[in-house]
């Protein structure tokens, strides 16, 4: 589940010049060396998005300095603004879903994809409420973060049809909206369940709502394994000629930062405490849930088995979402994905 305007209007003047370093996938890019004299890698992110948790950790822990690389983190107002800026060449790297990148590739764009997180959305309900199974959604009000083509919504529809024999698009009253609004509607009892992005599911979890169904369970229930990521880093293949080594360095630093954030020692605790202002947690319970959900989504190796799982996922989404989702010339292109050793 991802966010989505107009050309460069989402670009913020607030640029945080930071040093960066990450792990690379098998991109056949360049070896480690200092790139300080080169133009910085331009990364587009949402001001309070989880990508900033990663880049702040890279900066603060000196991981960028270790790689001898600079990057520039550029804030945008929404997800659609980042994709527009990437297509315009204003930035080099963003986080988006691979369905978007796949469709652009089918249209002639040379995008590549590497996992950022395996965390997906979740179906949240009131603890002890009337909705205890997917079948209980029939005839009830279901809030969906995003729109009618949200990937988690399409997957849940396929899962409900397969496991309960119901078509949620017809058998439930779907209410679409931004994640904060969907959370609010569930809290007020105006909807019976909420399908929302993982950071917002974490916030509801901290407030005492129950996670009825994680989207990873939905994917597994559809016979897709291992559960593939939907969200990841997207960049143009052509920039490998000029910034390939910088991208490789960024991925090395990202992996090192995630290893730190996944830990349970004093260093990890300190790193997470540093991120509190960016996380905007209402209290300690919410902070803990956001941290735990993030950790659960840290990606490992991404290999041919994962690409095969993505192909199966694509088939399901293309069947349910149709041409409006995958475009007039649907087709799965495995060359989109950059493999890694984890």
Short mmCIF file of C-alpha atoms in Angstrom, two decimals:
data_model
loop_
_atom_site.label_atom_id
_atom_site.label_comp_id
_atom_site.label_asym_id
_atom_site.label_seq_id
_atom_site.Cartn_x
_atom_site.Cartn_y
_atom_site.Cartn_z
CA UNK A 1 0.00 0.00 0.00
CA UNK A 2 1.62 3.23 -1.11
CA UNK A 3 0.77 6.91 -1.36
CA UNK A 4 0.23 8.99 -4.61
CA UNK A 5 -0.55 15.30 -8.65
CA UNK A 6 1.28 17.25 -10.26
CA UNK A 7 4.74 17.72 -11.55
CA UNK A 8 7.25 19.27 -9.17
CA UNK A 9 4.85 20.90 -6.77
CA UNK A 10 5.58 18.32 -4.08
CA UNK A 11 9.28 19.18 -4.02
CA UNK A 12 10.31 20.77 -0.76
CA UNK A 13 13.10 23.32 -0.40
CA UNK A 14 14.18 21.47 2.77
CA UNK A 15 17.22 19.46 1.61
CA UNK A 16 19.22 17.52 4.13
CA UNK A 17 22.72 16.95 2.80
CA UNK A 18 23.89 13.77 4.44
CA UNK A 19 26.57 11.17 3.94
CA UNK A 20 25.45 7.71 3.01
CA UNK A 21 26.52 4.13 2.58
CA UNK A 22 24.65 0.78 1.96
CA UNK A 23 24.78 -2.80 0.86
CA UNK A 24 24.49 -3.80 -2.70
CA UNK A 25 22.67 -6.32 -4.53
CA UNK A 26 24.21 -8.14 -7.41
CA UNK A 27 23.95 -5.13 -9.68
CA UNK A 28 27.41 -5.47 -11.19
CA UNK A 29 28.03 -1.92 -10.17
CA UNK A 30 31.35 -0.62 -8.92
CA UNK A 31 33.59 -1.52 -5.97
CA UNK A 32 33.96 0.57 -2.84
CA UNK A 33 35.83 3.80 -3.23
CA UNK A 34 35.43 7.44 -2.28
CA UNK A 35 32.77 9.31 -4.23
CA UNK A 36 32.88 12.54 -2.26
CA UNK A 37 33.82 14.58 -5.33
CA UNK A 38 30.87 13.26 -7.34
CA UNK A 39 27.39 14.77 -7.40
CA UNK A 40 25.42 13.46 -4.43
CA UNK A 41 22.90 10.68 -4.85
CA UNK A 42 19.49 12.37 -4.76
CA UNK A 43 16.93 10.40 -2.75
CA UNK A 44 13.27 11.38 -2.69
CA UNK A 45 11.34 10.62 0.48
CA UNK A 46 8.22 11.59 2.38
CA UNK A 47 8.97 13.95 5.26
CA UNK A 48 7.73 11.57 7.92
CA UNK A 49 8.06 8.36 5.92
CA UNK A 50 9.90 5.30 7.18
CA UNK A 51 12.66 5.78 4.59
CA UNK A 52 13.81 8.71 6.72
CA UNK A 53 14.26 6.36 9.68
CA UNK A 54 16.79 4.48 7.60
CA UNK A 55 18.62 7.49 6.13
CA UNK A 56 18.83 9.20 9.52
CA UNK A 57 20.40 6.07 10.98
CA UNK A 58 22.89 5.94 8.11
CA UNK A 59 23.84 9.56 8.70
CA UNK A 60 23.99 9.47 12.48
CA UNK A 61 25.96 6.23 12.70
CA UNK A 62 28.64 7.40 10.28
CA UNK A 63 27.85 4.64 7.81
CA UNK A 64 27.96 7.10 4.93
CA UNK A 65 31.36 8.34 6.01
CA UNK A 66 32.59 4.77 6.03
CA UNK A 67 31.55 4.45 2.39
CA UNK A 68 32.94 7.87 1.41
CA UNK A 69 29.68 8.81 -0.27
CA UNK A 70 27.30 11.75 -0.04
CA UNK A 71 23.61 11.69 -0.64
CA UNK A 72 20.93 14.31 -0.53
CA UNK A 73 17.56 13.48 1.02
CA UNK A 74 14.79 15.57 -0.56
CA UNK A 75 11.38 15.80 1.09
CA UNK A 76 8.19 15.48 -0.94
CA UNK A 77 4.57 16.05 -0.01
CA UNK A 78 3.31 12.69 -1.26
CA UNK A 79 4.20 9.44 -2.97
CA UNK A 80 2.98 10.55 -6.39
CA UNK A 81 5.26 13.58 -6.26
CA UNK A 82 8.27 11.29 -5.78
CA UNK A 83 7.40 9.13 -8.79
CA UNK A 84 6.89 12.21 -10.96
CA UNK A 85 10.24 13.62 -9.85
CA UNK A 86 11.98 10.32 -10.59
CA UNK A 87 10.48 10.19 -14.07
CA UNK A 88 11.51 13.80 -14.65
CA UNK A 89 15.08 13.06 -13.62
CA UNK A 90 14.96 15.43 -10.65
CA UNK A 91 15.98 12.64 -8.24
CA UNK A 92 17.83 9.35 -8.56
CA UNK A 93 16.18 6.98 -6.11
CA UNK A 94 12.79 6.63 -4.42
CA UNK A 95 10.76 4.07 -2.52
CA UNK A 96 7.69 2.87 -4.39
CA UNK A 97 5.87 -0.36 -5.19
CA UNK A 98 7.17 -2.59 -7.92
CA UNK A 99 3.76 -2.80 -9.64
CA UNK A 100 4.15 0.88 -10.52
CA UNK A 101 7.72 0.33 -11.71
CA UNK A 102 6.69 -2.76 -13.71
CA UNK A 103 3.98 -0.87 -15.56
CA UNK A 104 6.39 1.97 -16.34
CA UNK A 105 8.91 -0.58 -17.60
CA UNK A 106 6.28 -2.04 -19.92
CA UNK A 107 5.86 1.48 -21.29
CA UNK A 108 9.55 1.74 -22.11
CA UNK A 109 11.06 3.09 -18.89
CA UNK A 110 14.28 1.42 -17.69
CA UNK A 111 13.44 1.13 -13.99
CA UNK A 112 15.02 -1.33 -11.55
CA UNK A 113 13.74 -2.46 -8.14
CA UNK A 114 15.32 -3.70 -4.89
CA UNK A 115 13.37 -4.46 -1.67
CA UNK A 116 13.07 -1.79 1.01
CA UNK A 117 10.61 -3.62 3.27
CA UNK A 118 8.64 -6.83 3.32
CA UNK A 119 6.08 -5.29 5.70
CA UNK A 120 2.63 -5.06 4.17
CA UNK A 121 -0.68 -3.82 5.44
CA UNK A 122 -3.04 -5.48 7.90
CA UNK A 123 -6.75 -5.88 8.48
CA UNK A 124 -7.51 -4.31 11.87
CA UNK A 125 -10.68 -4.73 13.92
CA UNK A 126 -11.97 -3.89 17.38
CA UNK A 127 -10.88 -6.45 19.97
CA UNK A 128 -13.89 -8.55 20.93
CA UNK A 129 -15.93 -7.00 18.13
CA UNK A 130 -18.27 -8.71 15.66
CA UNK A 131 -15.65 -9.22 12.95
CA UNK A 132 -13.64 -12.32 13.81
CA UNK A 133 -13.14 -13.87 10.40
CA UNK A 134 -13.01 -12.62 6.83
CA UNK A 135 -16.49 -14.05 6.29
CA UNK A 136 -17.79 -11.68 8.99
CA UNK A 137 -17.01 -8.73 6.71
CA UNK A 138 -20.06 -9.53 4.62
CA UNK A 139 -22.61 -6.74 4.95
CA UNK A 140 -20.26 -4.59 7.04
CA UNK A 141 -18.41 -1.31 6.52
CA UNK A 142 -14.77 -1.84 5.61
CA UNK A 143 -12.32 1.05 5.52
CA UNK A 144 -9.58 0.79 2.90
CA UNK A 145 -6.52 3.02 3.06
CA UNK A 146 -5.88 4.23 -0.47
CA UNK A 147 -8.26 3.60 -3.34
CA UNK A 148 -10.03 0.86 -5.22
CA UNK A 149 -6.74 -0.24 -6.83
CA UNK A 150 -4.77 -0.49 -3.60
CA UNK A 151 -2.69 -3.67 -3.81
CA UNK A 152 -3.62 -4.97 -0.36
CA UNK A 153 -7.30 -4.40 -1.11
CA UNK A 154 -7.06 -6.40 -4.33
CA UNK A 155 -5.24 -9.21 -2.54
CA UNK A 156 -7.79 -9.26 0.29
CA UNK A 157 -10.59 -9.46 -2.28
CA UNK A 158 -8.92 -12.45 -3.93
CA UNK A 159 -8.35 -14.09 -0.54
CA UNK A 160 -11.96 -13.55 0.61
CA UNK A 161 -13.27 -15.03 -2.63
CA UNK A 162 -11.03 -18.08 -2.29
CA UNK A 163 -11.48 -18.76 1.43
CA UNK A 164 -14.98 -17.48 2.19
CA UNK A 165 -16.68 -17.35 -1.21
CA UNK A 166 -17.53 -13.66 -0.89
CA UNK A 167 -16.78 -10.72 -3.16
CA UNK A 168 -15.90 -7.89 -0.81
CA UNK A 169 -16.34 -5.34 -3.59
CA UNK A 170 -20.03 -6.26 -3.61
CA UNK A 171 -20.72 -7.99 -0.31
CA UNK A 172 -19.20 -5.32 1.94
CA UNK A 173 -19.49 -1.54 1.98
CA UNK A 174 -16.00 -0.31 1.18
CA UNK A 175 -14.98 3.16 2.35
CA UNK A 176 -11.77 4.58 0.86
CA UNK A 177 -9.64 7.25 2.44
CA UNK A 178 -6.22 8.37 3.63
CA UNK A 179 -4.71 6.14 6.36
CA UNK A 180 -5.13 8.66 9.22
CA UNK A 181 -8.80 9.08 8.32
CA UNK A 182 -9.36 5.32 8.15
CA UNK A 183 -7.76 4.92 11.58
CA UNK A 184 -9.99 7.64 12.97
CA UNK A 185 -13.13 6.08 11.53
CA UNK A 186 -12.30 2.73 13.15
CA UNK A 187 -11.58 4.41 16.48
CA UNK A 188 -14.95 6.16 16.33
CA UNK A 189 -16.76 2.94 15.47
CA UNK A 190 -17.95 4.25 12.10
CA UNK A 191 -16.44 1.30 10.26
CA UNK A 192 -16.22 -2.33 11.31
CA UNK A 193 -12.70 -3.06 10.03
CA UNK A 194 -9.77 -1.19 8.55
CA UNK A 195 -7.35 -2.40 5.89
CA UNK A 196 -4.40 -0.08 6.24
CA UNK A 197 -0.67 0.38 5.73
CA UNK A 198 1.64 -1.18 8.30
CA UNK A 199 2.66 2.00 10.19
CA UNK A 200 -1.01 2.81 10.73
CA UNK A 201 -1.80 -0.79 11.65
CA UNK A 202 0.97 -0.53 14.24
CA UNK A 203 -0.63 2.60 15.72
CA UNK A 204 -4.02 0.87 15.93
CA UNK A 205 -2.33 -2.16 17.49
CA UNK A 206 -0.87 0.08 20.19
CA UNK A 207 -4.36 1.47 20.90
CA UNK A 208 -5.74 -2.01 21.59
CA UNK A 209 -7.22 -2.91 18.22
CA UNK A 210 -6.66 -6.45 16.96
CA UNK A 211 -4.77 -7.49 13.86
CA UNK A 212 -7.28 -9.89 12.34
CA UNK A 213 -5.19 -10.65 9.30
CA UNK A 214 -1.71 -9.63 8.24
CA UNK A 215 -1.28 -9.24 4.50
CA UNK A 216 1.59 -11.73 4.62
CA UNK A 217 -0.99 -14.31 5.74
CA UNK A 218 -3.20 -13.29 2.81
CA UNK A 219 -0.34 -13.74 0.36
CA UNK A 220 0.53 -17.15 1.84
CA UNK A 221 -3.14 -18.13 1.74
CA UNK A 222 -3.16 -17.42 -1.98
CA UNK A 223 -0.38 -19.96 -2.42
CA UNK A 224 2.40 -17.43 -2.94
CA UNK A 225 5.69 -18.20 -1.19
CA UNK A 226 8.01 -16.83 -0.06
CA UNK A 227 5.97 -13.69 0.68
CA UNK A 228 7.38 -11.12 -1.76
CA UNK A 229 7.92 -7.46 -0.91
CA UNK A 230 5.72 -4.91 -2.62
CA UNK A 231 7.69 -1.81 -1.64
CA UNK A 232 11.30 -1.10 -2.54
CA UNK A 233 13.91 1.21 -3.99
CA UNK A 234 13.31 2.23 -7.59
CA UNK A 235 15.87 3.86 -9.87
CA UNK A 236 16.70 4.15 -13.56
CA UNK A 237 19.00 1.53 -15.01
CA UNK A 238 20.75 4.13 -17.12
CA UNK A 239 22.17 5.96 -14.10
CA UNK A 240 24.34 2.93 -13.32
CA UNK A 241 26.80 4.40 -15.83
CA UNK A 242 27.30 7.53 -13.74
CA UNK A 243 26.03 6.73 -10.24
CA UNK A 244 26.10 2.95 -10.09
CA UNK A 245 28.83 2.86 -7.46
CA UNK A 246 26.93 5.40 -5.37
CA UNK A 247 23.77 3.30 -5.49
CA UNK A 248 25.78 0.26 -4.49
CA UNK A 249 27.29 2.18 -1.59
CA UNK A 250 23.88 3.37 -0.48
CA UNK A 251 22.57 -0.19 -0.38
CA UNK A 252 25.57 -1.31 1.66
CA UNK A 253 24.87 1.42 4.20
CA UNK A 254 21.16 0.62 4.25
CA UNK A 255 21.91 -3.01 5.07
CA UNK A 256 24.30 -1.98 7.85
CA UNK A 257 21.72 0.42 9.29
CA UNK A 258 19.04 -2.27 9.22
CA UNK A 259 21.32 -4.73 10.98
CA UNK A 260 21.73 -2.17 13.75
CA UNK A 261 17.99 -1.41 13.96
CA UNK A 262 17.18 -5.13 14.08
CA UNK A 263 19.36 -5.63 17.16
CA UNK A 264 18.41 -5.69 20.82
CA UNK A 265 21.60 -4.31 22.36
CA UNK A 266 22.34 -0.86 23.76
CA UNK A 267 23.47 0.44 20.38
CA UNK A 268 20.14 -0.53 18.81
CA UNK A 269 18.21 1.02 21.70
CA UNK A 270 20.13 4.26 21.28
CA UNK A 271 19.52 4.25 17.51
CA UNK A 272 15.78 3.84 17.98
CA UNK A 273 15.60 6.53 20.65
CA UNK A 274 17.22 8.90 18.18
CA UNK A 275 14.40 8.19 15.73
CA UNK A 276 11.56 9.02 18.14
CA UNK A 277 10.94 12.54 16.74
CA UNK A 278 10.68 11.19 13.20
CA UNK A 279 8.35 8.38 14.25
CA UNK A 280 5.80 10.77 15.81
CA UNK A 281 4.68 8.11 18.28
CA UNK A 282 1.92 9.21 20.62
CA UNK A 283 3.34 7.19 23.52
CA UNK A 284 5.76 4.41 24.37
CA UNK A 285 3.33 1.68 23.37
CA UNK A 286 2.98 3.17 19.91
CA UNK A 287 6.74 3.66 19.64
CA UNK A 288 7.31 0.01 20.50
CA UNK A 289 4.79 -1.22 17.94
CA UNK A 290 6.22 0.96 15.17
CA UNK A 291 9.70 -0.32 15.96
CA UNK A 292 8.57 -3.95 16.02
CA UNK A 293 6.61 -3.72 12.77
CA UNK A 294 9.58 -2.06 11.06
CA UNK A 295 11.93 -4.78 12.27
CA UNK A 296 9.58 -7.49 11.02
CA UNK A 297 9.78 -5.98 7.54
CA UNK A 298 13.57 -5.72 7.22
CA UNK A 299 14.38 -7.60 4.00
CA UNK A 300 16.90 -10.39 3.68
CA UNK A 301 18.23 -11.98 0.52
CA UNK A 302 16.23 -11.46 -2.66
CA UNK A 303 16.79 -14.26 -5.16
CA UNK A 304 15.15 -16.08 -8.04
CA UNK A 305 12.61 -17.74 -5.72
CA UNK A 306 11.44 -14.30 -4.62
CA UNK A 307 11.15 -13.16 -8.23
CA UNK A 308 9.04 -16.22 -8.99
CA UNK A 309 6.79 -15.33 -6.03
CA UNK A 310 6.48 -11.79 -7.41
CA UNK A 311 5.37 -13.27 -10.74
CA UNK A 312 2.60 -15.22 -8.99
CA UNK A 313 1.58 -12.12 -7.09
CA UNK A 314 1.48 -10.17 -10.34
CA UNK A 315 -0.87 -12.73 -11.87
CA UNK A 316 -3.30 -12.39 -8.95
CA UNK A 317 -3.22 -8.60 -9.00
CA UNK A 318 -3.60 -8.46 -12.79
CA UNK A 319 -6.61 -10.76 -12.59
CA UNK A 320 -8.39 -8.74 -9.90
CA UNK A 321 -7.22 -5.23 -10.82
CA UNK A 322 -7.32 -5.62 -14.59
CA UNK A 323 -5.93 -3.20 -17.14
CA UNK A 324 -6.63 -0.24 -14.88
CA UNK A 325 -3.91 -1.55 -12.59
CA UNK A 326 -1.39 -3.23 -14.88
CA UNK A 327 -1.96 -1.23 -18.06
CA UNK A 328 -3.11 -2.16 -21.56
CA UNK A 329 -0.05 -4.35 -22.19
CA UNK A 330 0.29 -6.49 -19.07
CA UNK A 331 3.32 -8.68 -18.64
CA UNK A 332 5.79 -9.64 -15.95
CA UNK A 333 9.38 -8.62 -16.64
CA UNK A 334 11.83 -10.29 -14.22
CA UNK A 335 14.57 -7.91 -15.39
CA UNK A 336 13.00 -5.25 -13.16
CA UNK A 337 14.39 -6.94 -10.06
CA UNK A 338 17.92 -6.63 -8.76
CA UNK A 339 18.97 -9.77 -6.88
CA UNK A 340 20.89 -9.65 -3.64
CA UNK A 341 22.68 -11.87 -1.16
CA UNK A 342 20.93 -10.21 1.78
#
